Amino acid sequence: MTSFPRPDYDAVRRYDPERAPVRLDLSDNTNLWGTHPGALERIRSASVDDLARYPELYADELRRAVAERFDISIESVTTGAGSDDVLDSTFRAAWGPGAHISYAAPTFSMVEPFARMNGLKTRAVSWAAADRDPALLLQGGPAVVYICRPNNPTGHLTPREWVTHLLEAREVNGPLIIIDEAYADFAGETMVRDASNMPNLLVARTTSKACGLAGLRCGFAVGTPDVALAIEKSRGPYKVSGLAAAAAAAAVRDEEGWLPDIIAPCLESRTRLSEELTARNLRPLPSAANFILCAAPTGAARADALALREVGVGVRPFTGIPELGEGLRVTVGPWPMMEDFLDALDRTFNLTVVS
Ligand SMILES: *Cc1c(COP(=O)(O)O)cnc(C)c1O
């Protein structure tokens, strides 16, 4: 008997972050300073062939740009339509009867649905337990261990020791360890070069956040050549649009040195925002990324986020955050935007500032 869709799709939901347009959108951690000028220039100079012809099969120009930036071989690099696509393809390549993915919770909300849609089970270990003993992530023999570094939504720079511990504790031919470095540019720390010569370690990166190219849908990942090849097979050819790959390559090469120029003011804004949230007793978590998670002013995150939406400000609510309970995640942007946000916050919740 056949049926459509597959029965386990009953448990898969269409992604809906309840994100209606707002005046000031601080809900998705994109770059509020703008977009990479080199990428924009490449799109503006698009030719007929860029659109009329098929792109490179496997986005080699982008792979080469990544290889040159990190001084690794092109065979170590794979790409995708966003790093979401890289994760999705990786999970598909990891599938097997009963296979599961483990991670320390809370973490990136897309991991669970991507696992489910690829027929993998998930196993969440609490953050505190993983911190005491990272080897708990290996329990039950996962096919994949996912680590987000810095972690979304907490902003925590996940300890490098977790990774080294896992690499030592796992068996030969053990699980693939994925390090999601979507926010690594803001933390100034990367494990890309480790991944290029360490078996079964994959570092995933995106051009959606620091590079300001979320609309392009371009991501990449680095592993040993056999890991990268498995993901290339799973993702398939022609998946990254040619113009997107060319524009992303320009951003990755960063010839104008634009990236450091936006990261410096972002870190400055982050420090100031953190101080302002502390002064309102909202207990911001220390962040290594371009967002801050703080306590929900009334203790009810979803209602608080809705109240801010009413006045045109978008933030993302979270529940079950260690040390915080219910929280709001706020994207860090240029200081005038942060002042606008703080003003809306104070007026909506009658907050008083303690200096
Ligand atoms: C935003 C984000 C991504 C997704 O990036 P895309 O390249 O836009 O798909 C991946 N991982 C984490 C942790 C993110 O926050």
XYZ file of C-alpha atoms and ligand atoms in Angstrom:
370
model
C 0.000 0.000 0.000
C 1.252 3.495 -0.738
C 0.312 6.774 0.848
C 1.321 10.356 0.481
C 2.926 11.977 2.341
C 5.084 9.607 4.364
C 3.379 8.902 7.708
C 6.057 10.566 9.865
C 5.251 13.907 8.152
C 2.265 14.171 10.508
C 4.797 15.376 13.064
C 6.435 17.897 10.702
C 5.016 21.392 10.715
C 5.384 24.182 8.209
C 7.790 26.741 9.699
C 5.938 29.712 11.133
C 7.873 32.090 13.374
C 4.810 34.426 13.506
C 6.832 37.171 11.890
C 4.494 39.819 10.427
C 6.190 42.939 9.010
C 7.032 45.572 11.633
C 8.642 49.021 11.630
C 11.735 47.847 13.521
C 12.471 44.157 12.966
C 14.986 42.870 15.536
C 13.753 39.278 15.326
C 16.016 37.438 12.877
C 19.655 38.383 13.588
C 20.292 39.717 10.083
C 22.793 42.523 9.501
C 21.120 45.842 10.329
C 24.084 47.805 8.954
C 23.189 46.711 5.434
C 24.647 44.352 2.898
C 28.119 43.568 1.603
C 29.009 46.213 -1.032
C 31.092 43.754 -3.087
C 28.139 41.360 -3.323
C 25.732 44.143 -4.248
C 28.118 45.360 -6.941
C 28.301 41.831 -8.419
C 24.483 41.619 -8.577
C 24.237 45.089 -10.139
C 26.669 44.094 -12.873
C 24.759 40.907 -13.737
C 25.034 39.793 -17.371
C 22.592 37.974 -19.624
C 24.635 34.791 -19.212
C 24.327 35.047 -15.410
C 20.605 34.489 -15.850
C 20.148 32.673 -19.167
C 22.761 29.949 -18.604
C 22.924 27.283 -15.919
C 25.377 28.083 -13.144
C 28.397 25.975 -12.257
C 27.281 22.499 -11.135
C 28.842 22.752 -7.692
C 29.444 26.487 -7.121
C 33.208 26.177 -7.589
C 33.847 29.938 -7.614
C 32.313 30.207 -4.139
C 34.141 27.076 -2.981
C 37.416 28.559 -4.245
C 36.771 31.877 -2.453
C 36.160 29.977 0.801
C 39.264 27.825 0.290
C 41.421 30.912 -0.302
C 40.007 32.838 2.653
C 40.723 29.989 5.097
C 43.804 28.619 3.330
C 42.376 25.128 2.841
C 41.779 22.940 -0.223
C 38.703 23.432 -2.402
C 37.811 19.734 -1.945
C 37.140 20.493 1.730
C 34.348 22.956 0.896
C 30.678 22.358 0.149
C 27.874 24.882 -0.323
C 24.116 25.213 -0.134
C 21.157 27.556 -0.567
C 21.755 28.984 2.900
C 23.466 27.025 5.647
C 19.995 25.644 6.407
C 20.328 23.753 3.121
C 23.777 22.520 4.146
C 22.332 21.198 7.427
C 19.367 19.631 5.628
C 21.618 17.906 3.080
C 23.974 16.736 5.823
C 21.111 15.248 7.831
C 19.832 13.473 4.702
C 23.288 11.989 4.125
C 23.351 10.832 7.766
C 20.024 9.034 7.660
C 19.783 5.342 8.575
C 17.118 3.199 10.313
C 16.729 4.525 13.876
C 19.456 7.159 13.431
C 19.358 10.188 15.703
C 20.861 13.630 16.162
C 21.848 14.930 19.568
C 22.381 18.507 20.734
C 22.512 20.595 23.886
C 19.243 22.481 24.414
C 18.275 25.223 23.946
C 19.789 25.648 20.498
C 18.947 26.626 16.897
C 15.225 25.974 16.418
C 15.566 24.624 12.859
C 17.616 21.579 13.840
C 14.635 19.652 15.161
C 12.382 20.161 12.102
C 15.259 19.461 9.690
C 15.990 16.240 11.555
C 12.339 15.205 11.454
C 11.831 15.958 7.771
C 14.812 13.722 7.032
C 13.488 10.867 9.159
C 16.017 11.295 11.970
C 15.101 11.255 15.637
C 16.415 13.913 17.990
C 17.852 13.706 21.469
C 18.159 16.911 23.496
C 20.608 17.017 26.410
C 20.149 19.902 28.829
C 22.790 22.607 28.473
C 23.897 22.263 32.113
C 24.293 18.490 31.804
C 26.291 18.821 28.560
C 28.470 21.432 30.236
C 29.273 19.055 33.119
C 29.923 16.163 30.750
C 29.970 16.793 26.983
C 30.227 13.020 26.407
C 26.493 12.819 27.267
C 25.981 14.039 23.688
C 27.436 10.712 22.506
C 25.022 8.572 24.503
C 22.906 6.189 22.459
C 25.263 6.418 19.476
C 23.992 9.433 17.499
C 24.684 9.725 13.764
C 25.239 13.464 14.218
C 26.058 15.757 17.143
C 25.040 19.365 16.493
C 26.815 22.217 18.282
C 25.982 25.860 17.602
C 28.975 28.117 18.347
C 28.160 30.864 19.359
C 24.825 29.369 20.347
C 21.512 30.667 19.029
C 19.400 31.751 20.981
C 21.556 32.267 24.091
C 24.585 33.948 22.485
C 26.827 31.744 24.579
C 30.241 30.931 23.052
C 29.923 27.162 23.380
C 33.161 25.928 24.996
C 35.745 24.678 22.515
C 36.428 21.950 25.115
C 33.058 20.385 24.294
C 34.296 19.755 20.793
C 37.764 18.544 21.743
C 36.243 16.316 24.410
C 33.798 14.799 21.911
C 36.517 14.261 19.330
C 38.565 12.364 21.916
C 35.669 10.419 23.444
C 33.982 9.216 20.264
C 34.823 5.929 18.637
C 36.592 5.583 15.299
C 33.925 6.095 12.623
C 31.908 7.844 15.338
C 29.247 10.467 14.677
C 29.672 13.502 12.482
C 30.147 16.533 14.735
C 28.644 19.664 13.203
C 29.776 23.060 14.471
C 27.327 25.703 13.274
C 29.314 28.949 13.039
C 26.538 31.208 11.722
C 27.713 33.921 14.164
C 31.446 33.139 14.330
C 32.411 36.462 12.702
C 31.094 38.251 15.797
C 32.944 35.929 18.171
C 36.274 36.182 16.338
C 36.770 32.433 16.713
C 36.468 29.663 14.178
C 37.153 25.953 13.876
C 37.131 25.935 10.056
C 40.772 24.952 9.769
C 40.375 22.166 12.358
C 37.496 20.741 10.313
C 39.492 20.638 7.077
C 41.794 17.944 8.449
C 39.845 16.237 11.243
C 37.715 13.183 10.349
C 33.951 13.637 10.783
C 34.016 17.259 11.873
C 31.998 19.757 9.829
C 31.922 23.526 10.287
C 28.877 25.228 8.725
C 28.892 28.944 7.904
C 26.440 31.338 6.328
C 26.566 34.621 4.427
C 23.144 35.529 5.903
C 24.323 37.167 9.112
C 27.615 39.153 9.222
C 27.786 39.481 5.397
C 24.243 40.873 5.289
C 23.069 38.510 2.537
C 20.114 36.634 4.061
C 18.034 37.247 0.927
C 20.622 35.525 -1.281
C 20.349 32.138 0.479
C 23.998 31.130 0.408
C 25.905 29.060 2.909
C 28.922 26.805 2.951
C 30.634 24.219 5.097
C 34.104 22.832 5.598
C 35.124 19.264 6.431
C 37.541 16.678 5.142
C 37.137 16.030 1.380
C 35.135 12.815 1.962
C 32.694 14.587 4.324
C 32.293 17.481 1.864
C 31.758 15.018 -1.003
C 29.000 13.155 0.863
C 27.146 16.446 1.380
C 27.642 17.465 -2.282
C 26.005 14.173 -3.308
C 23.111 14.664 -0.907
C 22.470 18.277 -1.932
C 22.879 17.645 -5.657
C 23.970 19.942 -8.532
C 22.637 23.400 -9.489
C 21.154 24.088 -6.046
C 22.948 27.380 -5.387
C 21.849 30.056 -7.840
C 24.745 31.292 -9.986
C 24.363 34.975 -9.214
C 23.942 34.253 -5.498
C 27.116 32.152 -5.462
C 29.087 34.824 -7.326
C 27.860 37.584 -4.987
C 28.548 35.429 -1.910
C 32.065 34.730 -3.222
C 32.698 38.493 -3.429
C 31.559 38.859 0.210
C 33.679 35.923 1.382
C 36.757 37.430 -0.344
C 35.846 40.773 1.339
C 38.332 42.714 -0.799
C 37.073 46.082 0.502
C 37.508 45.003 4.132
C 33.835 45.761 4.867
C 33.349 42.979 7.429
C 35.634 44.346 10.168
C 34.019 47.759 9.604
C 30.567 46.485 10.594
C 31.681 44.052 13.279
C 33.396 46.748 15.366
C 30.277 48.980 15.733
C 28.134 45.866 16.279
C 30.246 44.811 19.258
C 30.071 48.390 20.596
C 26.267 48.427 20.283
C 26.090 45.002 21.935
C 28.035 46.194 24.997
C 25.865 49.307 25.351
C 22.624 47.376 24.872
C 23.698 44.833 27.455
C 24.378 47.646 29.968
C 20.996 49.233 29.276
C 19.186 45.897 29.744
C 21.068 45.288 32.989
C 19.986 48.743 34.194
C 16.391 47.603 33.607
C 16.997 44.407 35.576
C 16.386 42.261 32.484
C 19.467 40.076 33.100
C 20.937 39.936 29.561
C 22.989 36.787 28.916
C 26.601 37.427 27.863
C 26.639 37.198 24.057
C 29.354 36.395 21.522
C 26.946 36.991 18.619
C 24.968 39.885 17.074
C 21.972 39.396 19.361
C 21.198 39.403 23.070
C 18.767 37.192 24.972
C 17.300 38.894 28.048
C 14.452 38.199 30.467
C 10.908 38.893 29.289
C 9.799 42.028 31.202
C 6.560 40.507 32.555
C 7.905 36.943 32.608
C 5.646 35.889 29.726
C 7.795 35.978 26.585
C 5.153 35.400 23.937
C 2.784 38.031 25.337
C 5.656 40.503 25.739
C 6.805 39.979 22.143
C 3.216 40.527 20.972
C 2.954 43.730 23.026
C 6.133 45.023 21.335
C 4.716 44.053 17.923
C 1.730 46.277 18.697
C 4.111 49.243 18.789
C 5.978 48.115 15.661
C 8.985 46.353 17.185
C 9.777 42.705 16.398
C 11.765 40.505 18.814
C 11.773 36.731 19.204
C 10.270 35.088 22.324
C 11.795 31.962 23.911
C 10.785 29.752 26.830
C 12.734 27.297 28.956
C 16.013 29.222 28.934
C 18.429 28.137 31.703
C 19.010 30.904 34.293
C 16.388 33.073 32.578
C 13.138 31.172 32.112
C 11.196 33.155 29.509
C 13.262 35.464 27.346
C 13.322 37.851 24.408
C 16.037 37.659 21.762
C 16.961 41.042 20.318
C 19.129 41.580 17.221
C 21.899 44.125 17.805
C 21.864 47.001 15.321
C 23.157 50.587 14.958
C 22.716 52.515 18.208
C 19.785 54.726 17.072
C 17.787 51.519 16.427
C 18.688 50.235 19.883
C 17.517 53.543 21.426
C 14.267 53.185 19.523
C 13.899 49.629 20.884
C 14.683 50.652 24.486
C 12.199 53.497 24.234
C 9.446 51.104 23.060
C 10.401 48.664 25.814
C 10.239 51.305 28.566
C 6.914 52.675 27.392
C 5.280 49.288 26.831
C 6.282 47.819 30.185
C 6.700 50.969 32.341
C 10.305 50.081 33.075
C 12.500 52.204 35.259
C 16.206 52.556 34.654
C 18.505 52.028 37.632
C 21.918 53.615 37.166
C 20.436 32.104 10.865
C 21.055 30.791 11.195
C 21.370 29.861 10.211
C 20.736 29.905 8.861
O 21.370 30.560 7.954
P 20.942 30.535 6.424
O 22.285 30.484 5.795
O 20.228 31.821 6.211
O 20.126 29.338 6.115
C 22.030 28.689 10.543
N 22.347 28.452 11.827
C 22.053 29.318 12.805
C 22.419 28.984 14.195
C 21.374 30.503 12.525
O 21.020 31.316 13.520
